[in-house]
Coordinates of C-alpha atoms in Angstrom, one line a residue:
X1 CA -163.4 32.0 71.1
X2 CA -160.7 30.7 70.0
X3 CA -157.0 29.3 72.0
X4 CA -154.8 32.6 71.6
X5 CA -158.1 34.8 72.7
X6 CA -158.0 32.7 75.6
X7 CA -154.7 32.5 76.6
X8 CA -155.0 36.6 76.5
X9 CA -157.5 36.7 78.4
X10 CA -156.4 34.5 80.8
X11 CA -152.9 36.2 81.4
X12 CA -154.9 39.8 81.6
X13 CA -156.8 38.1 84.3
X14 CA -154.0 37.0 86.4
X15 CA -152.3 40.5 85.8
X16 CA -155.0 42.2 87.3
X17 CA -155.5 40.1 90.5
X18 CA -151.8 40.0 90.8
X19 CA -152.0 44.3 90.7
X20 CA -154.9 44.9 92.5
X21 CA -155.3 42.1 95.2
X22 CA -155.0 43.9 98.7
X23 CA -153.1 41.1 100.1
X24 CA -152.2 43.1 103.2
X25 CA -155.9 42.6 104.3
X26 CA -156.2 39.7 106.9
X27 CA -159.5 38.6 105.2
X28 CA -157.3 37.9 102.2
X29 CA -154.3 36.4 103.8
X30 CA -156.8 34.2 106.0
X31 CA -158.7 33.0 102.5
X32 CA -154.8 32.2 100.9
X33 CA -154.9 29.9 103.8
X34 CA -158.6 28.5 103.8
X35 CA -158.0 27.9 99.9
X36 CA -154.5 26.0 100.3
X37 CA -156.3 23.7 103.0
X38 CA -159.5 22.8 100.4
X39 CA -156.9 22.6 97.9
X40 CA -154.7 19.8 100.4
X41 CA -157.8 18.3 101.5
X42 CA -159.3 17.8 97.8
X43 CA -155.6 15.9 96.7
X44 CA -155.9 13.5 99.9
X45 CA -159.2 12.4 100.6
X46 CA -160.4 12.9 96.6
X47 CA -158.0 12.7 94.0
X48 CA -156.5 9.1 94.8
X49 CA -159.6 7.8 96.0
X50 CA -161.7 9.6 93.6
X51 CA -160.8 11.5 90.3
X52 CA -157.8 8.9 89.2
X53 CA -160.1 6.0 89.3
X54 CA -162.5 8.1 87.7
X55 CA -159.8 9.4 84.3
X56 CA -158.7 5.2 84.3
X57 CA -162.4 4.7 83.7
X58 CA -162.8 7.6 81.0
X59 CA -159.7 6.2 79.2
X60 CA -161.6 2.9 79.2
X61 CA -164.7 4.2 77.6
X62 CA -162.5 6.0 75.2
X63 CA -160.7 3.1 74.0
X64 CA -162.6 0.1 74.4
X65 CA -165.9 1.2 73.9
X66 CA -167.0 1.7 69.7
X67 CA -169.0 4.9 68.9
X68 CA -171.5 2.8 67.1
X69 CA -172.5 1.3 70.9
X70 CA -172.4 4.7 72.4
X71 CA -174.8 6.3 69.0
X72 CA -176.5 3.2 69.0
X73 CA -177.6 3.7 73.0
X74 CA -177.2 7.2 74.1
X75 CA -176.8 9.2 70.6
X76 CA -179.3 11.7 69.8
X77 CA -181.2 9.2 67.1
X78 CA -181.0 6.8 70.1
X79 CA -184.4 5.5 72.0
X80 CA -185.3 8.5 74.0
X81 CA -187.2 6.2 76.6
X82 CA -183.6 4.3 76.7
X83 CA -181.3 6.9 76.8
X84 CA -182.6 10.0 79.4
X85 CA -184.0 7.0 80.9
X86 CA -180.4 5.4 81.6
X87 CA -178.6 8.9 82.2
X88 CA -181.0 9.8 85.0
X89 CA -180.4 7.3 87.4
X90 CA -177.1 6.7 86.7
X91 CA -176.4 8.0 90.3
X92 CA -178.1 5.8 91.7
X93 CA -175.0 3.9 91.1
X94 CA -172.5 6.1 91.8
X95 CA -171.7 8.4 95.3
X96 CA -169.4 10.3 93.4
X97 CA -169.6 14.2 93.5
X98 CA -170.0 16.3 90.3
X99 CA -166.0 16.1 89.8
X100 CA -165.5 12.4 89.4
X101 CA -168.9 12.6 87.3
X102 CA -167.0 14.5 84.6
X103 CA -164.3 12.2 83.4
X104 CA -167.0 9.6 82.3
X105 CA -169.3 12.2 81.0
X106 CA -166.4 13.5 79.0
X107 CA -165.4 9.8 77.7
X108 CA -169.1 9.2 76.1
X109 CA -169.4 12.4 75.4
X110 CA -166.0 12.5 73.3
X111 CA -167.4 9.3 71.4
X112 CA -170.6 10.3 70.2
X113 CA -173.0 10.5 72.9
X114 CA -175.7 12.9 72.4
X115 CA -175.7 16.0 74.1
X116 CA -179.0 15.6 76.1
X117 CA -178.3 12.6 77.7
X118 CA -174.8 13.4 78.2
X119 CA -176.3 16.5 79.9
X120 CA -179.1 14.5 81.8
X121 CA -176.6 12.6 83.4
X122 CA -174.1 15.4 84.2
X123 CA -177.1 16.6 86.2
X124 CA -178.4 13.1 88.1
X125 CA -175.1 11.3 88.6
X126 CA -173.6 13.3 91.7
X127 CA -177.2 14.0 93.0
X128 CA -179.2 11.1 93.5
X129 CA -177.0 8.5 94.9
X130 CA -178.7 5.6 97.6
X131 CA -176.4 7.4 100.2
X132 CA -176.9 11.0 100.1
X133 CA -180.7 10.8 98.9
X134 CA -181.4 8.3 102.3
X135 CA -179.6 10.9 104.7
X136 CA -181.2 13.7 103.4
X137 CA -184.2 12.2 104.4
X138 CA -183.0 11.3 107.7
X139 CA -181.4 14.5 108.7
X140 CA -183.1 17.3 107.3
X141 CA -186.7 15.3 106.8
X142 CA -188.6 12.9 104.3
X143 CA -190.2 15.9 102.7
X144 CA -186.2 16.9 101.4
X145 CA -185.6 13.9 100.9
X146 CA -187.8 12.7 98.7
X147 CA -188.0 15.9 96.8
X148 CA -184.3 15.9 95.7
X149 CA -184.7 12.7 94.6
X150 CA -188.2 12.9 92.2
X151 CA -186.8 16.8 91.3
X152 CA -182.9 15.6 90.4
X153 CA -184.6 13.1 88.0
X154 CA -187.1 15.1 86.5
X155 CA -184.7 18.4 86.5
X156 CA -182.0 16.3 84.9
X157 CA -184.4 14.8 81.6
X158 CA -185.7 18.4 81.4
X159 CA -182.4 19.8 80.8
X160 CA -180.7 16.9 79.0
X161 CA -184.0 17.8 76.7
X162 CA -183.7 21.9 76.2
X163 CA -180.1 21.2 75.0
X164 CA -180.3 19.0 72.8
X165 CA -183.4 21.1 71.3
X166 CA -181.6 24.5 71.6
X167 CA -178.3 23.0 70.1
X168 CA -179.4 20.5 67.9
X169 CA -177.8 21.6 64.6
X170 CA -174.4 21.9 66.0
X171 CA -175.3 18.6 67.2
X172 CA -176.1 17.1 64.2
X173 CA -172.5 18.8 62.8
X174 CA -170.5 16.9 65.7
X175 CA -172.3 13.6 65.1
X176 CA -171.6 13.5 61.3
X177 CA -167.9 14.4 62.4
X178 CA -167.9 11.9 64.7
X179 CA -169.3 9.4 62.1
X180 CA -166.5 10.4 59.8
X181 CA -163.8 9.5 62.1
X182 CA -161.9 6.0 61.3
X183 CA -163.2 3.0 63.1
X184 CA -161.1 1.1 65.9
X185 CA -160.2 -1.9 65.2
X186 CA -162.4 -4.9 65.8
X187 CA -162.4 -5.9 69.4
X188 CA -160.7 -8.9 70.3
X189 CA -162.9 -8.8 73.3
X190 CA -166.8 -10.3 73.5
X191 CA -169.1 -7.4 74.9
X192 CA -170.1 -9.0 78.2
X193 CA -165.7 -9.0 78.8
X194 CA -165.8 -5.4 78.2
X195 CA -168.8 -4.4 80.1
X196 CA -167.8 -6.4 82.8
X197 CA -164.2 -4.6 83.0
X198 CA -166.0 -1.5 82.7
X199 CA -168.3 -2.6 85.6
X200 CA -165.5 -3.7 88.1
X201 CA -163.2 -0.5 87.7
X202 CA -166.8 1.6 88.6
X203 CA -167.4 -0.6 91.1
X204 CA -163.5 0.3 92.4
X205 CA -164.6 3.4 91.9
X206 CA -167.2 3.3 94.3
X207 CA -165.6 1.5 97.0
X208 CA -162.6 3.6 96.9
X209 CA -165.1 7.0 97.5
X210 CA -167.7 5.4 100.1
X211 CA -168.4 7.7 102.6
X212 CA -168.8 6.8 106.3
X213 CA -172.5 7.6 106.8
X214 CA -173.1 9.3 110.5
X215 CA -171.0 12.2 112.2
X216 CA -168.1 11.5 114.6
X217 CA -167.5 11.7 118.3
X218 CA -164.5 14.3 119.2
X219 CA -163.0 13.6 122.8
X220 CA -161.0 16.6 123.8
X221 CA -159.5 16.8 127.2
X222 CA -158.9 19.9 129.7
X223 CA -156.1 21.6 128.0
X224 CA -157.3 21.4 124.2
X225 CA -156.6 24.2 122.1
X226 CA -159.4 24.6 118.9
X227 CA -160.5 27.8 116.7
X228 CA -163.9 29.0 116.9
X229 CA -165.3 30.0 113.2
X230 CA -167.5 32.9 113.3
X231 CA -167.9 35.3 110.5
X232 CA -169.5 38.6 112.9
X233 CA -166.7 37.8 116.1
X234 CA -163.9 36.7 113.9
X235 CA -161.9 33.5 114.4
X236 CA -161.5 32.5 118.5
X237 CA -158.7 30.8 119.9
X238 CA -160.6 28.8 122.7
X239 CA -159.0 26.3 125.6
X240 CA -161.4 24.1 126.8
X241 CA -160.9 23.4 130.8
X242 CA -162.9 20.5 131.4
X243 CA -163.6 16.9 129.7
X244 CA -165.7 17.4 126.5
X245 CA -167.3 14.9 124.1
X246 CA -169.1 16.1 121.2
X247 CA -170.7 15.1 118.2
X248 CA -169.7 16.6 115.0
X249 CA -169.4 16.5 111.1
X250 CA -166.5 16.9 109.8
X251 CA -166.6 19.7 107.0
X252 CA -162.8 19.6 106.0
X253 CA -159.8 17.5 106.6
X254 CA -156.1 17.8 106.0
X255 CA -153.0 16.3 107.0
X256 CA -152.9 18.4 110.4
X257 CA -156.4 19.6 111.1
X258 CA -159.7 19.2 110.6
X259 CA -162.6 21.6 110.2
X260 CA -166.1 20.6 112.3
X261 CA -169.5 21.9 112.9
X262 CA -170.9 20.8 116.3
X263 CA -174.2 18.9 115.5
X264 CA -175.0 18.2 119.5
X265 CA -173.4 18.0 122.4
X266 CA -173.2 14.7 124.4
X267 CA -171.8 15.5 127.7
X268 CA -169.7 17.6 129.4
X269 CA -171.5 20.3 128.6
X270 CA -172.8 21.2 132.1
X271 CA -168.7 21.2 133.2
X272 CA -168.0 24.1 131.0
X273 CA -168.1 27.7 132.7
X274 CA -171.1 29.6 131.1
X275 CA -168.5 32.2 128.7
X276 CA -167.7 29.1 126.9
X277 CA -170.9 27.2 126.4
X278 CA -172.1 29.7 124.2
X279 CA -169.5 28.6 122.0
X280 CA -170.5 25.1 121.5
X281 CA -174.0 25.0 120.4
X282 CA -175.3 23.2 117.4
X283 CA -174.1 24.5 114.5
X284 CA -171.1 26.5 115.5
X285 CA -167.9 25.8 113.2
X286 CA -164.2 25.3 114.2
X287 CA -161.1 24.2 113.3
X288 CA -158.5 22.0 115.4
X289 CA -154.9 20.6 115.1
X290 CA -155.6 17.1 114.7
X291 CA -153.4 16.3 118.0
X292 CA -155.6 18.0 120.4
X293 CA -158.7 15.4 119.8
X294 CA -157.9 12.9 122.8
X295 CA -160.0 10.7 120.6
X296 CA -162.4 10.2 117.3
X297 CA -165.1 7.5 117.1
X298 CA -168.2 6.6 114.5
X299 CA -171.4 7.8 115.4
X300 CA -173.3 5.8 112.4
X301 CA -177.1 6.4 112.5
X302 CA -179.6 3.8 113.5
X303 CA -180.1 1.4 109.9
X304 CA -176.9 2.4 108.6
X305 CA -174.9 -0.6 110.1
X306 CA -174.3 -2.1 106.4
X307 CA -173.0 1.3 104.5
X308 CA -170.7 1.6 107.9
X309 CA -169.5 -1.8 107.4
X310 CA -168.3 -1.1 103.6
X311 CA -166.8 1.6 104.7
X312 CA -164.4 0.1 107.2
X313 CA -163.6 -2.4 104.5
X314 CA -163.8 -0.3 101.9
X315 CA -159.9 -1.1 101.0
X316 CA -160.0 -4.8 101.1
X317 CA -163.1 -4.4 98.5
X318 CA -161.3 -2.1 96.2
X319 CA -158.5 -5.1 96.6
X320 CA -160.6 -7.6 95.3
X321 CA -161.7 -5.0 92.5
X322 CA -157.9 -4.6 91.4
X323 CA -157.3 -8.2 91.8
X324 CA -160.3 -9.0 89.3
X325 CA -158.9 -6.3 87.2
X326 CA -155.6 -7.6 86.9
X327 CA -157.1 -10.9 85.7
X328 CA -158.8 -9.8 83.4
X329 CA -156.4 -7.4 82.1
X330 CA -153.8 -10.4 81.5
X331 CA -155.7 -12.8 79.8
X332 CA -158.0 -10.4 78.0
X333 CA -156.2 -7.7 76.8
X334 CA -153.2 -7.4 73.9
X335 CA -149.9 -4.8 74.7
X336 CA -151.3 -2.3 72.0
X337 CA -154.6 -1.6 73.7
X338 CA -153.6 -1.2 77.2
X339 CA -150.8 1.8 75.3
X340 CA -154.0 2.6 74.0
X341 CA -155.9 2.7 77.3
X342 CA -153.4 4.4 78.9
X343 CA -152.6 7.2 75.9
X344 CA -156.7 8.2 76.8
X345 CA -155.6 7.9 80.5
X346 CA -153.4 10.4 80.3
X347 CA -155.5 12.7 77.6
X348 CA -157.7 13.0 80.5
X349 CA -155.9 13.3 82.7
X350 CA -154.3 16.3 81.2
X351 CA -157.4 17.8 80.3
X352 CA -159.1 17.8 83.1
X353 CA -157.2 17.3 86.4
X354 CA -155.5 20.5 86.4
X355 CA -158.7 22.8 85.9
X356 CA -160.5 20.9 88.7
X357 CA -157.5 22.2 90.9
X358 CA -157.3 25.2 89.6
X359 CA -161.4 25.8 90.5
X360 CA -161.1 24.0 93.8
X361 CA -158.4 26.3 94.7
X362 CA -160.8 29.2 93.8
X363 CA -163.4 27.8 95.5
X364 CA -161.6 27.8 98.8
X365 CA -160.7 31.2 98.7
X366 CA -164.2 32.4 97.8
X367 CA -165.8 30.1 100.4
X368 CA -163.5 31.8 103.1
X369 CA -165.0 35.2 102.2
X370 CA -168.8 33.8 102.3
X371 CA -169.1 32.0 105.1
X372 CA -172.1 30.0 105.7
X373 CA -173.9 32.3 108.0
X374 CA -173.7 35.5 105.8
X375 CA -175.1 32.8 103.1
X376 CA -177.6 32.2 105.6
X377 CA -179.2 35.6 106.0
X378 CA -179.5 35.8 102.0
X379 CA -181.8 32.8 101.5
X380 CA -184.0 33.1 104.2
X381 CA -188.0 32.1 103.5
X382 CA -188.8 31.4 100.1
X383 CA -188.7 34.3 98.4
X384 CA -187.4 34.6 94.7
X385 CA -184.1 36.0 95.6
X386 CA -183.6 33.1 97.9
X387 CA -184.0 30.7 96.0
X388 CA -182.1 32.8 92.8
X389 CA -179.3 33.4 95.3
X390 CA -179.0 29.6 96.8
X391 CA -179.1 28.6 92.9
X392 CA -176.2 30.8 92.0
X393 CA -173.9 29.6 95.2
X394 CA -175.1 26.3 94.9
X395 CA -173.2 26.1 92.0
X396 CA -170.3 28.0 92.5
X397 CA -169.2 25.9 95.8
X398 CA -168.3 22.9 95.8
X399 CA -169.5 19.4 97.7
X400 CA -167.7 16.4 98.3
X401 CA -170.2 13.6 98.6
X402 CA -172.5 14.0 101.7
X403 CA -170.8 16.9 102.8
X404 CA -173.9 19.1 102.0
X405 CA -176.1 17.6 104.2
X406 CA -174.9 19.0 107.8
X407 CA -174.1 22.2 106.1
X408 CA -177.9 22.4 105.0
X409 CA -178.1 21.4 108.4
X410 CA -176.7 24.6 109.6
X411 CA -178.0 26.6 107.5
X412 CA -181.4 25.5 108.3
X413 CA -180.4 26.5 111.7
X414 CA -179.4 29.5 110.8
X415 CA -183.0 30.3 109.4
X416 CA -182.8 29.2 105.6
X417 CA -185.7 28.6 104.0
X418 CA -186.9 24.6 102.8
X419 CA -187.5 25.8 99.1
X420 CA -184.1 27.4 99.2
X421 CA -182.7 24.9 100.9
X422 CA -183.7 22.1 98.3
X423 CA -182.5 24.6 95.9
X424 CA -179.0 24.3 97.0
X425 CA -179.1 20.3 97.5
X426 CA -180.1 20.2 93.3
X427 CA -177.5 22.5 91.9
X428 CA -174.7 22.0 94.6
X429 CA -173.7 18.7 93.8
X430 CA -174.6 19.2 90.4
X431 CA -172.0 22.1 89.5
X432 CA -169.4 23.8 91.3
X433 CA -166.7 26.3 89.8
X434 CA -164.2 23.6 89.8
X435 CA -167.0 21.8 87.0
X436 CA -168.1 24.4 85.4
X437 CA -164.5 24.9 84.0
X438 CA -164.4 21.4 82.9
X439 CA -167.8 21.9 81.4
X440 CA -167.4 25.0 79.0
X441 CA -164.1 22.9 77.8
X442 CA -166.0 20.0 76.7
X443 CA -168.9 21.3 75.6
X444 CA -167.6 24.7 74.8
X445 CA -168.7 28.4 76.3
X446 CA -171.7 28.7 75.1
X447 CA -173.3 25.1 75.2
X448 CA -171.2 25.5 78.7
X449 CA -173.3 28.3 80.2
X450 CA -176.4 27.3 78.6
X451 CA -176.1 24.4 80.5
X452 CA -175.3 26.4 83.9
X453 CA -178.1 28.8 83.5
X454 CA -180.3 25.8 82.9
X455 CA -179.6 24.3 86.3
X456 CA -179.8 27.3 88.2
X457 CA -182.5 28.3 86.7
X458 CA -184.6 24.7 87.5
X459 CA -183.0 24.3 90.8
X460 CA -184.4 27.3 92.2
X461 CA -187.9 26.9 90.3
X462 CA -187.8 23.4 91.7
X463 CA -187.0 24.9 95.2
X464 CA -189.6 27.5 94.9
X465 CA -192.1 25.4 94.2
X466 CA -191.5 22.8 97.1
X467 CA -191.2 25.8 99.2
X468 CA -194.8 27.3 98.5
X469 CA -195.8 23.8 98.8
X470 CA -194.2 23.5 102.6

């Protein structure tokens, strides 16, 4: 399809929703909200910390690193061992979610990398990280936990293989393109001085995105105004009247509020009149002005003292990061590369940033109208459809890093199915709407929804399987 086809069809779309979207229905003026608040949440707590670091290090790859390395280790004439071997536990590395993943995917990708492993990593970088693959375990079971992590690795080779087999002429057109394109200039930089620089600004990267690993403790006192979320009653203004503490995860956060799912409650509990207990059982959802929580404190789980500890000096890290950076940028580096750098920066940048909003935006407003216990009743047991169903809104939400797991939680709760539920931890942090844009742009439509179809299609077979098997 080519740009003016798009751009038509683009503006016919946004005629039509502009023409036909009831916006005097309070479902839809409620989702506006709900998408505005992802949309604020996503540019606070994951687009400083998160997707800039991530287009600096795509720029990087672009500029500093030759074509003939990224052929030579991750093309498709490349040791197969070595390269789907690399690609699928490259996550291990990083506890990024699928949107940070993208910017590097699309820097190798843009300098020759072949499409299976560029498609093998897509798929294992934002699922396997340490973090997420040991809490999974923790919270929702061993059995979970160790399936995401041998099913991510072996979904993410299996994949990474079918496309490069299924595209592997047009393949073999973009590689001798690529191959025709002018070589950089000879780097005035040993390899170990570019790897390295290339390894500090990841390891930013990570520091900057580190995730406090436990839930928090909420201290609201007599007087406290919150929302109670529920999809069948509609949205609750409550007032609680006596001392509460509970412990939560926090699901959402902007600059005013914060959205939280009670996981237990500590005390207090016995204080509140019966009419409002009901109301604060595991698993119910709200939403509070940030003012009315008396006070918020770590609950960090038992062994996780050390990923607590990075995280409350996460900054100071990510200091010593830029410091290094700056070093080496100075005495390593010439005026015409860092232009250079920053021209890929900024191609990136371009590229990408905006559609991530643009689907994250979506996303919110979608997510308002299919709220997690409507989601819940569609992917009960193990059945086909579950799974099929968990697969296909699995990879139309999206997940911040760790932010599945209590909303698996819940949903396991609420009566979802294990197979389904593994289901959702494979393709959720995998793809999301906001990804899938940024996908078909890189790899184009139909290489793009091939590559969908093959992870829905292996998350819920993958799911279905551990299902039957639990």
């Amino acid at each position: 399809m080519n740009k003016e086809k798009q751009i038509f069809i683009g503006l016919v779309g946004i005629f039509l929703i502009a023409y036909f979207l009831p916006i005097g229905n309070v479902k839809i003026q409620e989702a506006f909200i709900d998408a505005f608040r992802m949309l604020q949440w996503y540019a606070i707590y994951h687009t400083l910390p998160c997707v800039v670091p991530a287009m600096f290090i795509a720029g990087a790859i672009a500029a500093f690193l030759s074509k003939e390395a990224i052929l030579k280790h991750l093309g498709p004439k490349a040791n197969p061992v070595e390269a789907y071997g690399v690609a699928s536990i490259g996550g291990l590395c990083l506890a990024v979610c699928s949107c940070s993943v993208l910017p590097m995917f699309a820097g190798i990708y843009r300098l020759g990398a072949g499409l299976g492993p560029a498609a093998t990593f897509l798929v294992a970088g934002p699922v396997i990280n340490v973090m997420a693959v040991f809490l999974t375990a923790r919270v929702l079971g061993i059995e979970l936990g160790v399936a995401r992590t041998i099913t991510a690795i072996g979904m993410s080779i299996i994949v990474g293989l079918l496309m490069a087999f299924i595209f592997r002429k047009s393949e073999e057109k973009r590689i001798a393109v690529t191959m025709q394109l002018p070589d950089p200039p000879q780097s005035k930089r040993k390899l170990w001085q570019t790897a390295s620089f290339l390894a500090v600004m990841i390891a930013f990267l990570v520091f900057s995105d580190w995730v406090n690993p436990g839930t928090k403790i909420f201290t609201l006192a007599p007087g406290a105004e919150l929302t109670h979320l529920d999809n069948r009653t509609g949205k609750q203004v409550l007032t609680v009247s006596a001392p509460l503490v509970v412990d939560v995860s926090i699901t959402q956060q902007t600059s005013g509020e914060i959205s939280f799912q009670i996981q237990k409650t500590l005390e207090g509990f016995d204080n509140l009149p019966p009419d409002e207990q009901k109301f604060f059982e595991a698993g119910s959802r709200f939403l509070i002005v940030t003012k009315n929580i008396s006070n918020i404190a770590d609950n960090v789980p038992k062994n996780y003292d050390f990923a607590a500890a990075v995280f409350q000096y996460r900054w100071y890290l990510c200091l010593v990061c830029a410091v290094l950076l700056a070093v080496m940028i100075a005495r390593w580096f010439e005026r015409d590369e860092l232009t250079e750098w920053m021209d890929q920066t900024w191609w990136f940048s371009k590229a990408i940033i905006p559609l991530l909003f643009g689907g994250v935006f979506v996303t919110g407003f979608a997510t308002s109208l299919l709220p997690a216990d409507i989601v819940a009743q569609w992917v009960g047991g193990n059945r086909i459809q579950s799974n099929a169903v968990a697969a296909v809104i699995g990879s139309l939400w999206y997940f911040a890093t760790l932010t599945e797991i209590p909303l698996m939680q819940a949903l396991l709760n609420l009566g979802m199915g294990k197979g389904p539920a593994l289901t959702l931890l494979l393709a959720g942090p995998t793809i999301s709407l906001p990804s899938i844009i940024v996908i078909c742009k890189f790899f184009g439509m139909k290489k793009g929804l091939t590559f969908i179809l093959l992870v829905v299609v292996f998350s819920a077979v993958c799911g279905m399987t551990f299902g039957y098997c639990y």
